[in-house]
Structures are given as structure tokens and as C-alpha cells.
Amino acid sequence: MFYGLTGWLAGTITGLGVSYVICEIIQSIGTNIIWIIPWPEILIAFGFCVIGSIISAALPLSKLSRISVVENISNIEF
């Protein structure tokens, strides 16, 4: 989940920065636009990152739960 949230945070900061710069460039041309922070979209992206992280962790864990750890350790040959 750490990687998903780190990616979300980096993407959010980068996306906000790029959109702000683009808005400033467009304003310098003479167009009257207002830059706002898109909070609903940021929260939706956060939700997708959390759900994606949980799903990507749950699939290997369910597979791991069906394996007998003691049996697999005893099968290792040195």
C-alpha cells in the first residue's frame, strides 16, 4: 500500500504543478481562466490507489494462505 500511496502523492503533486504552469501560460496569452484544485478527482484517484493496492496484495496473500509453510521448508534440499 505504501507504493500506491507514494505514487498517488507524487502524481498528485506533479499533476497539480503542471496544470498550474499550463494555466499561467494560458493566462499570460490573455485568456481569463481560473486555476482550481480538483479535490473530487484527487479523492477519486486516492480511492483507486487504495483499492488497487489492496487487490494487488490480496491475490498473493490468498495464494500464500493455501501453501503449507512447514511442508515447503522441509522439502528444501541443502
PDB file of C-alpha atoms in Angstrom:
ATOM      1  CA  MET A   1       0.000   0.000   0.000  1.00  0.00           C
ATOM      2  CA  PHE A   2       2.995   2.261   0.590  1.00  0.00           C
ATOM      3  CA  TYR A   3       3.935   2.263  -3.106  1.00  0.00           C
ATOM      4  CA  GLY A   4       0.377   3.003  -4.188  1.00  0.00           C
ATOM      5  CA  LEU A   5       0.049   5.951  -1.834  1.00  0.00           C
ATOM      6  CA  THR A   6       3.511   7.226  -2.702  1.00  0.00           C
ATOM      7  CA  GLY A   7       2.646   7.073  -6.387  1.00  0.00           C
ATOM      8  CA  TRP A   8      -0.648   8.838  -5.747  1.00  0.00           C
ATOM      9  CA  LEU A   9       1.061  11.615  -3.803  1.00  0.00           C
ATOM     10  CA  ALA A  10       3.817  12.083  -6.395  1.00  0.00           C
ATOM     11  CA  GLY A  11       1.307  12.049  -9.240  1.00  0.00           C
ATOM     12  CA  THR A  12      -0.991  14.495  -7.473  1.00  0.00           C
ATOM     13  CA  ILE A  13       1.799  16.967  -6.737  1.00  0.00           C
ATOM     14  CA  THR A  14       3.229  16.663 -10.250  1.00  0.00           C
ATOM     15  CA  GLY A  15      -0.187  16.956 -11.889  1.00  0.00           C
ATOM     16  CA  LEU A  16      -1.133  19.993  -9.843  1.00  0.00           C
ATOM     17  CA  GLY A  17       2.165  21.660 -10.634  1.00  0.00           C
ATOM     18  CA  VAL A  18       1.911  21.000 -14.357  1.00  0.00           C
ATOM     19  CA  SER A  19      -1.705  22.143 -14.511  1.00  0.00           C
ATOM     20  CA  TYR A  20      -0.804  25.341 -12.640  1.00  0.00           C
ATOM     21  CA  VAL A  21       2.037  26.111 -15.045  1.00  0.00           C
ATOM     22  CA  ILE A  22      -0.220  25.472 -18.048  1.00  0.00           C
ATOM     23  CA  CYS A  23      -2.885  27.733 -16.522  1.00  0.00           C
ATOM     24  CA  GLU A  24      -0.326  30.510 -16.001  1.00  0.00           C
ATOM     25  CA  ILE A  25       0.883  30.182 -19.597  1.00  0.00           C
ATOM     26  CA  ILE A  26      -2.681  30.404 -20.886  1.00  0.00           C
ATOM     27  CA  GLN A  27      -3.369  33.413 -18.643  1.00  0.00           C
ATOM     28  CA  SER A  28      -0.260  35.169 -19.984  1.00  0.00           C
ATOM     29  CA  ILE A  29      -1.660  34.885 -23.505  1.00  0.00           C
ATOM     30  CA  GLY A  30      -4.677  36.874 -22.401  1.00  0.00           C
ATOM     31  CA  THR A  31      -7.322  34.259 -21.738  1.00  0.00           C
ATOM     32  CA  ASN A  32      -9.160  34.709 -18.476  1.00  0.00           C
ATOM     33  CA  ILE A  33      -9.195  31.302 -16.769  1.00  0.00           C
ATOM     34  CA  ILE A  34      -9.037  30.388 -13.107  1.00  0.00           C
ATOM     35  CA  TRP A  35      -6.909  27.583 -11.692  1.00  0.00           C
ATOM     36  CA  ILE A  36      -8.633  25.499  -9.022  1.00  0.00           C
ATOM     37  CA  ILE A  37      -7.573  22.404  -7.147  1.00  0.00           C
ATOM     38  CA  PRO A  38      -9.773  19.486  -8.301  1.00  0.00           C
ATOM     39  CA  TRP A  39     -10.499  17.942  -4.888  1.00  0.00           C
ATOM     40  CA  PRO A  40     -13.108  15.372  -6.026  1.00  0.00           C
ATOM     41  CA  GLU A  41     -10.769  13.982  -8.683  1.00  0.00           C
ATOM     42  CA  ILE A  42      -7.877  13.840  -6.214  1.00  0.00           C
ATOM     43  CA  LEU A  43     -10.008  11.857  -3.761  1.00  0.00           C
ATOM     44  CA  ILE A  44     -11.212   9.513  -6.523  1.00  0.00           C
ATOM     45  CA  ALA A  45      -7.590   8.853  -7.522  1.00  0.00           C
ATOM     46  CA  PHE A  46      -6.760   8.202  -3.855  1.00  0.00           C
ATOM     47  CA  GLY A  47      -9.599   5.671  -3.656  1.00  0.00           C
ATOM     48  CA  PHE A  48      -8.411   3.873  -6.774  1.00  0.00           C
ATOM     49  CA  CYS A  49      -4.867   3.691  -5.389  1.00  0.00           C
ATOM     50  CA  VAL A  50      -6.053   2.243  -2.082  1.00  0.00           C
ATOM     51  CA  ILE A  51      -8.343  -0.293  -3.767  1.00  0.00           C
ATOM     52  CA  GLY A  52      -5.646  -1.243  -6.287  1.00  0.00           C
ATOM     53  CA  SER A  53      -3.093  -1.706  -3.524  1.00  0.00           C
ATOM     54  CA  ILE A  54      -5.443  -3.898  -1.513  1.00  0.00           C
ATOM     55  CA  ILE A  55      -6.301  -6.062  -4.529  1.00  0.00           C
ATOM     56  CA  SER A  56      -2.673  -6.430  -5.569  1.00  0.00           C
ATOM     57  CA  ALA A  57      -1.757  -7.523  -2.042  1.00  0.00           C
ATOM     58  CA  ALA A  58      -4.794  -9.765  -1.507  1.00  0.00           C
ATOM     59  CA  LEU A  59      -4.196 -12.007  -4.521  1.00  0.00           C
ATOM     60  CA  PRO A  60      -0.707 -13.198  -3.495  1.00  0.00           C
ATOM     61  CA  LEU A  61      -1.791 -13.485   0.141  1.00  0.00           C
ATOM     62  CA  SER A  62      -4.697 -15.756  -0.762  1.00  0.00           C
ATOM     63  CA  LYS A  63      -2.327 -17.948  -2.763  1.00  0.00           C
ATOM     64  CA  LEU A  64       0.159 -17.985   0.112  1.00  0.00           C
ATOM     65  CA  SER A  65      -2.512 -18.967   2.631  1.00  0.00           C
ATOM     66  CA  ARG A  66      -3.103 -22.246   0.761  1.00  0.00           C
ATOM     67  CA  ILE A  67       0.552 -23.291   0.993  1.00  0.00           C
ATOM     68  CA  SER A  68       1.842 -25.256   3.950  1.00  0.00           C
ATOM     69  CA  VAL A  69       4.919 -23.375   5.100  1.00  0.00           C
ATOM     70  CA  VAL A  70       6.276 -26.245   7.217  1.00  0.00           C
ATOM     71  CA  GLU A  71       5.901 -28.711   4.361  1.00  0.00           C
ATOM     72  CA  ASN A  72       7.656 -26.411   1.911  1.00  0.00           C
ATOM     73  CA  ILE A  73      10.537 -25.742   4.310  1.00  0.00           C
ATOM     74  CA  SER A  74      11.076 -29.465   4.859  1.00  0.00           C
ATOM     75  CA  ASN A  75      11.225 -30.008   1.078  1.00  0.00           C
ATOM     76  CA  ILE A  76      14.208 -27.657   0.683  1.00  0.00           C
ATOM     77  CA  GLU A  77      17.403 -29.582  -0.013  1.00  0.00           C
ATOM     78  CA  PHE A  78      20.716 -28.193   1.170  1.00  0.00           C
TER      79      PHE A  78
END
